[in-house]
Short mmCIF file of N, CA and C in Angstrom, two decimals:
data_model
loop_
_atom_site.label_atom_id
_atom_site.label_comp_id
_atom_site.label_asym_id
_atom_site.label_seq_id
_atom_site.Cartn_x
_atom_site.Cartn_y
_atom_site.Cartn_z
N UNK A 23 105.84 107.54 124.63
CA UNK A 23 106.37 106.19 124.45
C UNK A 23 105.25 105.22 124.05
N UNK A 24 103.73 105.42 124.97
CA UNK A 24 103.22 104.71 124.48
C UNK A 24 102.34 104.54 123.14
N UNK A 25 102.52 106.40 122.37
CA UNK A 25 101.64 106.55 121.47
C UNK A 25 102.63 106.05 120.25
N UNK A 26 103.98 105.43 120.48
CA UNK A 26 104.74 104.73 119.17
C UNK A 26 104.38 103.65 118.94
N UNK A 27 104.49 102.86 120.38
CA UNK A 27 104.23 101.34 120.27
C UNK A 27 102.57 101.09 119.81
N UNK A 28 101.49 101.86 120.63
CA UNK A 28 100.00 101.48 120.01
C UNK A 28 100.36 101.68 118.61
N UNK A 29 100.72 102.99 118.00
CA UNK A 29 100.99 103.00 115.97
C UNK A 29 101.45 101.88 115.48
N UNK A 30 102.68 101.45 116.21
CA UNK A 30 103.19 100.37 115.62
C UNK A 30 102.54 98.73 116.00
N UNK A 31 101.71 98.90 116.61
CA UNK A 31 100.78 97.57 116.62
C UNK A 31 99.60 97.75 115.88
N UNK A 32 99.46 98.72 115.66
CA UNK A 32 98.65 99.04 114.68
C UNK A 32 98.81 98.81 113.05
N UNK A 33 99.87 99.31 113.21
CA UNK A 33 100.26 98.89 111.23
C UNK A 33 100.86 97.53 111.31
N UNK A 34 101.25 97.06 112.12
CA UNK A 34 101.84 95.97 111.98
C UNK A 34 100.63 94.75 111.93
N UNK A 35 99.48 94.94 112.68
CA UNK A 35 98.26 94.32 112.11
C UNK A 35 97.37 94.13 111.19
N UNK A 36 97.65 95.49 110.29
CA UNK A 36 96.67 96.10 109.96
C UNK A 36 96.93 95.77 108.20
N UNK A 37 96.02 95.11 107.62
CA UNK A 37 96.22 94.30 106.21
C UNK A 37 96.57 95.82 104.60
N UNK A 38 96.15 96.73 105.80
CA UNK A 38 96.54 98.22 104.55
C UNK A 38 97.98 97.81 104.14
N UNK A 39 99.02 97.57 105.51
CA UNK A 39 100.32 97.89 104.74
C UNK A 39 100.86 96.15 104.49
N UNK A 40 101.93 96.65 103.58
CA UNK A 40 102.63 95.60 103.14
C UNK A 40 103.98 95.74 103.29
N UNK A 41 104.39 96.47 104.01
CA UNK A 41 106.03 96.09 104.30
C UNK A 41 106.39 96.07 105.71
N UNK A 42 105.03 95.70 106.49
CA UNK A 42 105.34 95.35 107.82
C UNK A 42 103.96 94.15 108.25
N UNK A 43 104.94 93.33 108.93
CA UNK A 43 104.00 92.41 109.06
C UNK A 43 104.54 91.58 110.15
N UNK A 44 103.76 90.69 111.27
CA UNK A 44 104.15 89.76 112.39
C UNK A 44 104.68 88.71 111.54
N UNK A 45 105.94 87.94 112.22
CA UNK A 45 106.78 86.99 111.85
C UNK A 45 105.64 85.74 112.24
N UNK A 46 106.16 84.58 111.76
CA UNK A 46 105.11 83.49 111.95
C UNK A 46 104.45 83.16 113.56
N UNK A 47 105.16 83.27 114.13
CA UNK A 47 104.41 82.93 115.77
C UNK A 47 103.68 84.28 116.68
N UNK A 48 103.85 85.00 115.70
CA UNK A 48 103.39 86.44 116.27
C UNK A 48 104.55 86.65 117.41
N UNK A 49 105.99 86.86 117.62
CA UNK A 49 106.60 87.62 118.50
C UNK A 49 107.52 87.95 118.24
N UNK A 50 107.64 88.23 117.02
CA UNK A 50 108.49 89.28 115.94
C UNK A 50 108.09 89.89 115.12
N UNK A 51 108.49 91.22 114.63
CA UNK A 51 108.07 91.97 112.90
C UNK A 51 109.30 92.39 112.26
N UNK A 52 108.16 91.67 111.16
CA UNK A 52 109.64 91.94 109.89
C UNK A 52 109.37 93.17 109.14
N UNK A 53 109.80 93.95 108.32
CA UNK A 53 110.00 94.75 107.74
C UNK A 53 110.90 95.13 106.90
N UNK A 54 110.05 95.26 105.42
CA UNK A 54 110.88 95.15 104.47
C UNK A 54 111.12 96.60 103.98
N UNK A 55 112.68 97.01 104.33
CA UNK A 55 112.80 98.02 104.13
C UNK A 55 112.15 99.40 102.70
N UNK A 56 112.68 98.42 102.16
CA UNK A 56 112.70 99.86 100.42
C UNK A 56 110.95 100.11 100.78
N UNK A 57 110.33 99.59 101.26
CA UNK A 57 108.80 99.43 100.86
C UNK A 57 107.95 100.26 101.84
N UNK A 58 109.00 99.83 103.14
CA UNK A 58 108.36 100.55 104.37
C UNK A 58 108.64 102.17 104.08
N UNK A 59 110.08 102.16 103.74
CA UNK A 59 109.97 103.42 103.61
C UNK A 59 109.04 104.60 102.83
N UNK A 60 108.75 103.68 101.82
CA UNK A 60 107.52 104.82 100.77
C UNK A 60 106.33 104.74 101.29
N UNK A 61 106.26 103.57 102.08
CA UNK A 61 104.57 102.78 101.94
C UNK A 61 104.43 103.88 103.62
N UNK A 62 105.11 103.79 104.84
CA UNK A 62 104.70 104.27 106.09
C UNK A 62 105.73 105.35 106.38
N UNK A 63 106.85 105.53 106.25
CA UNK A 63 108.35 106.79 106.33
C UNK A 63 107.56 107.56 105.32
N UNK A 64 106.92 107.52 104.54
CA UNK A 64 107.08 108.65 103.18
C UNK A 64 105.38 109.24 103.28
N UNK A 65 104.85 108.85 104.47
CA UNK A 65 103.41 109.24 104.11
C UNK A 65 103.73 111.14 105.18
N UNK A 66 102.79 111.60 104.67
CA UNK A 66 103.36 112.95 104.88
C UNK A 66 101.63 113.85 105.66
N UNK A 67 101.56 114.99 106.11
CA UNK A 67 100.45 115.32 106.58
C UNK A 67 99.82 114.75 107.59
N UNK A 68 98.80 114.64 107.11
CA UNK A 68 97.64 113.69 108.46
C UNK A 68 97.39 112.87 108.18
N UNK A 69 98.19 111.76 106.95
CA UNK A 69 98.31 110.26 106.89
C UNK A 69 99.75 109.80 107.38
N UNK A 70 100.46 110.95 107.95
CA UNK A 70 101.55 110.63 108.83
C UNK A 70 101.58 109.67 109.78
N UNK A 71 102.36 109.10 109.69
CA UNK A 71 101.91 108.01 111.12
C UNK A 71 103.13 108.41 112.56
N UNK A 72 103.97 108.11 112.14
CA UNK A 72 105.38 108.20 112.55
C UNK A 72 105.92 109.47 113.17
N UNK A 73 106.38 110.38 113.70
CA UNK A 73 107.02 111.49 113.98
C UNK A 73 108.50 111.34 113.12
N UNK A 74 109.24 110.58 113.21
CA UNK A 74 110.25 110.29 111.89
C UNK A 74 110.09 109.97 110.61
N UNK A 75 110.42 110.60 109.32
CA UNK A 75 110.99 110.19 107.82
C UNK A 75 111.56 109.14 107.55
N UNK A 76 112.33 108.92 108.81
CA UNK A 76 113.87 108.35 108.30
C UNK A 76 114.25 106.93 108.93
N UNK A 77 114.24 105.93 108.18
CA UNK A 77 114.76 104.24 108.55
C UNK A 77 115.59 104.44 109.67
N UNK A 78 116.75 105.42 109.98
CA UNK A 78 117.67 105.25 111.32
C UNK A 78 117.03 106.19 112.05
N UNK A 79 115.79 106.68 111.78
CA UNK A 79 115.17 107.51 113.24
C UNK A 79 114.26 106.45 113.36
N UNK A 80 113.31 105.70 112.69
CA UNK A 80 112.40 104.15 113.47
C UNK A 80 113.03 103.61 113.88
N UNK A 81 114.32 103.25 113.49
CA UNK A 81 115.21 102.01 113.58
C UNK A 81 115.46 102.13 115.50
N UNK A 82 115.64 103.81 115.39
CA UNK A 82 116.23 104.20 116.92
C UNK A 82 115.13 104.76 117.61
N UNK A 83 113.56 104.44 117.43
CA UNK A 83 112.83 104.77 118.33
C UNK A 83 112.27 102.87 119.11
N UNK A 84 112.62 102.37 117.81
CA UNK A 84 112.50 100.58 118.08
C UNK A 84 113.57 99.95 119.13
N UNK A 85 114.78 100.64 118.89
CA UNK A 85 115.62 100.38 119.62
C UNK A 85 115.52 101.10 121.66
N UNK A 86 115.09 102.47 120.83
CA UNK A 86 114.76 102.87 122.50
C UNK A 86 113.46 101.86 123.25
N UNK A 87 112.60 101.38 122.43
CA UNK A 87 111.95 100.87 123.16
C UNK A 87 111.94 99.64 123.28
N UNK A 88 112.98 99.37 123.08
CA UNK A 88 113.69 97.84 123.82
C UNK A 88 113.29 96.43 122.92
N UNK A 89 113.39 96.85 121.37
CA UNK A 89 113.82 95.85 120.32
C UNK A 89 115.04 96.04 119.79
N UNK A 90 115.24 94.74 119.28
CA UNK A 90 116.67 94.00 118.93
C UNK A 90 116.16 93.71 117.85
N UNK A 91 117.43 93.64 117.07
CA UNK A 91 117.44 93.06 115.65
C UNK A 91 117.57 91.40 116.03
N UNK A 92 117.10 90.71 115.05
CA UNK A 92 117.22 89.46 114.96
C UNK A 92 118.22 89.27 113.72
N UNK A 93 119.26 88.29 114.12
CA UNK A 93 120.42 88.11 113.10
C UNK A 93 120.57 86.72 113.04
N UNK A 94 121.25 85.97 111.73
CA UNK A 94 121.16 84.41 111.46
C UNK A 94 120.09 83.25 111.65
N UNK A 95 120.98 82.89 113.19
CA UNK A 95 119.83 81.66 112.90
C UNK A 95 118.21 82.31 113.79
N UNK A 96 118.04 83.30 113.77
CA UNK A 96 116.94 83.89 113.96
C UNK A 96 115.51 83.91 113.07
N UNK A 97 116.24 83.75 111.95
CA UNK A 97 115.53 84.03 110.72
C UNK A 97 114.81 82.58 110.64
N UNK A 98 115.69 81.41 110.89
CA UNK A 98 115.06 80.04 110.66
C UNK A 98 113.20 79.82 110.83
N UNK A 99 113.12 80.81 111.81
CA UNK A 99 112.03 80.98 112.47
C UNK A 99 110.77 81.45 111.26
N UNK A 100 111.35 82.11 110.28
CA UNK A 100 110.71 82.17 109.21
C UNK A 100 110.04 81.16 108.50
N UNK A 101 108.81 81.11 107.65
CA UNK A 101 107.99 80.06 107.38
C UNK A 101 108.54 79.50 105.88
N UNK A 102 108.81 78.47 105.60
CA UNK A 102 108.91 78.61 104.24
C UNK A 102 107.95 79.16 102.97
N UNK A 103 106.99 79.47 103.48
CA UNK A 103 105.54 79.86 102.78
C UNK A 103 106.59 81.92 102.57
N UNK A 104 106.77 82.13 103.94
CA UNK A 104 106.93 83.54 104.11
C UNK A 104 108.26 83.89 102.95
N UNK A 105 109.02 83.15 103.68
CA UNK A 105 110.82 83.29 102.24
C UNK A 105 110.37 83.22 101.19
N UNK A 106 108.99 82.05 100.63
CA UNK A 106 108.83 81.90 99.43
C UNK A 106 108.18 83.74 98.68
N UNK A 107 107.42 83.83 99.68
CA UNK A 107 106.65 85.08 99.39
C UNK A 107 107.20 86.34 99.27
N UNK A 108 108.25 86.55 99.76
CA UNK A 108 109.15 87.18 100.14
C UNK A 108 110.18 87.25 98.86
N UNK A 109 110.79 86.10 98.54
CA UNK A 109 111.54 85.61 97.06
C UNK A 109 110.98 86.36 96.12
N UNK A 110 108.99 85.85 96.22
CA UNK A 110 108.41 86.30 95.03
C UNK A 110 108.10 87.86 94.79
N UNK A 111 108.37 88.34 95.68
CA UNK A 111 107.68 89.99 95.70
C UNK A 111 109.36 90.82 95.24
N UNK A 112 109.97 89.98 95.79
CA UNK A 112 111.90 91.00 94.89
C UNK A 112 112.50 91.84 95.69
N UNK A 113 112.82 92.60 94.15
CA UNK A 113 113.57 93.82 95.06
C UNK A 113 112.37 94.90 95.14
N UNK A 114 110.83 94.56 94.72
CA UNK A 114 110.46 96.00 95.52
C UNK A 114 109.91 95.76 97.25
N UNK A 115 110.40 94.97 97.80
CA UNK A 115 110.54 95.11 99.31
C UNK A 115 111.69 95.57 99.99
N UNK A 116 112.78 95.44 99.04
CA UNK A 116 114.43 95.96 99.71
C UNK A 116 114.87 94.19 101.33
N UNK A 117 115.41 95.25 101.71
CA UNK A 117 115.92 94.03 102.75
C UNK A 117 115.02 93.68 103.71
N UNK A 118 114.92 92.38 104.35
CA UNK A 118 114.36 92.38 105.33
C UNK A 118 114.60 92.41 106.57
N UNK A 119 114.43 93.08 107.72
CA UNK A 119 114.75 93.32 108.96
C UNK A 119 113.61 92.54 109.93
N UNK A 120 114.37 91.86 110.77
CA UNK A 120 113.37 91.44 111.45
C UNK A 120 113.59 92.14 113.20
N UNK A 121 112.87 92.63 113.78
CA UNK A 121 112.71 92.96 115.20
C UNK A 121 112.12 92.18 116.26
N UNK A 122 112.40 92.04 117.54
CA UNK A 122 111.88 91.33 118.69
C UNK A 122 112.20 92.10 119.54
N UNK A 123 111.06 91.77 120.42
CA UNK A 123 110.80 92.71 122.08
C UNK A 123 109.58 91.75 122.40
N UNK A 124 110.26 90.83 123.82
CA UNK A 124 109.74 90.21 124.72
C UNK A 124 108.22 90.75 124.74
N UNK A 125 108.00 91.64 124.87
CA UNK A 125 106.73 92.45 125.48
C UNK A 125 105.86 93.28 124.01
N UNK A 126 106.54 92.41 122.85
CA UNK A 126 105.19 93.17 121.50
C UNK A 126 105.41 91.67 121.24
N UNK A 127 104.06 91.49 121.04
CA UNK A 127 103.38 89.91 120.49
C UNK A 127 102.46 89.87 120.19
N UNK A 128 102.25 89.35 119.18
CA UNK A 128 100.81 89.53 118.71
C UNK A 128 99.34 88.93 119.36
N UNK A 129 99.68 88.09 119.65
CA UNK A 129 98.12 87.65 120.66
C UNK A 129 98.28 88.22 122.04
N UNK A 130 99.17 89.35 122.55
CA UNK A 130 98.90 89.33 123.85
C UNK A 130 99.30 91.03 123.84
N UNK A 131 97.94 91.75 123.41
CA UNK A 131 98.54 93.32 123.47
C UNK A 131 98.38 93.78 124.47
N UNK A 132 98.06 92.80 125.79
CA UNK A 132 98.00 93.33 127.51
C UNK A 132 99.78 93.52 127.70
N UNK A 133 100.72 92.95 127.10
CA UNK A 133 101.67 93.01 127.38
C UNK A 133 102.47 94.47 127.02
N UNK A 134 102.15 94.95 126.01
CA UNK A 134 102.35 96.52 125.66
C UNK A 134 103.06 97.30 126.93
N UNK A 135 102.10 97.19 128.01
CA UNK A 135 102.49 98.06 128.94
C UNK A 135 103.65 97.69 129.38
N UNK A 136 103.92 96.70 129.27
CA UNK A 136 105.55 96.39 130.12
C UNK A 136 106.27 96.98 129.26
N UNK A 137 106.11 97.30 127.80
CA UNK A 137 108.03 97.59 127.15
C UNK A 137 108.02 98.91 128.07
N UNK A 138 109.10 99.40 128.07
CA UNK A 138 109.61 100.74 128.69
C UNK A 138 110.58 101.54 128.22
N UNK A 139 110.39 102.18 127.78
CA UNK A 139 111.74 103.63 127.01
C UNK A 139 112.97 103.33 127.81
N UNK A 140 113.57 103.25 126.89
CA UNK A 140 115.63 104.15 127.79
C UNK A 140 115.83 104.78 127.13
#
């Protein structure tokens, strides 16, 4: 459990990738699908990151570990700098998904230890 969440605070920091990134206050990540999938789902071997291929196997290891999708007025929370950037990059990002879990934030990775598997 905990070797998903360190990976995923890891790329989600980490300026290599581009289809995952902290939402403006650091206590959300967005992820833009079509992109994630080639850019971190599609890496293969020992640049594998992931134990899953597949958008509904992250989708459901995010979910076991106690993130939620963010829907509507969730999004407001977005920067206008970010939508703009976002606008400008198209369709090769695909959709954007945004995730939250109380306990992944970006300035506070002491908190890590609290998420917990179901």
């Amino acid at each position: 459990a905990r070797l998903f969440l360190q990976k995923l605070w890891k790329i989600v920091g980490s300026h290599r990738f581009q289809s995952i990134w902290w939402g403006d206050d650091g206590n959300c990540i967005v992820i833009a699908e079509k992109l994630f999938r080639k850019e971190v789902l599609g890496r293969r071997g020992p640049l594998k990151i992931f134990e899953t291929e597949s958008m509904r196997g992250f989708i459901l290891q995010l979910n076991l570990h106690g993130f939620c999708r963010m829907e509507g007025d969730a999004l407001v929370s977005a920067s206008i700098e970010e939508l703009q950037a976002v606008a400008a990059a198209g369709s090769a990002l695909g959709k954007l998904l945004f995730y939250y879990n109380p306990f992944f934030q970006r300035d506070y990775p002491n908190l890590l230890r609290m998420c917990t598997q179901s």
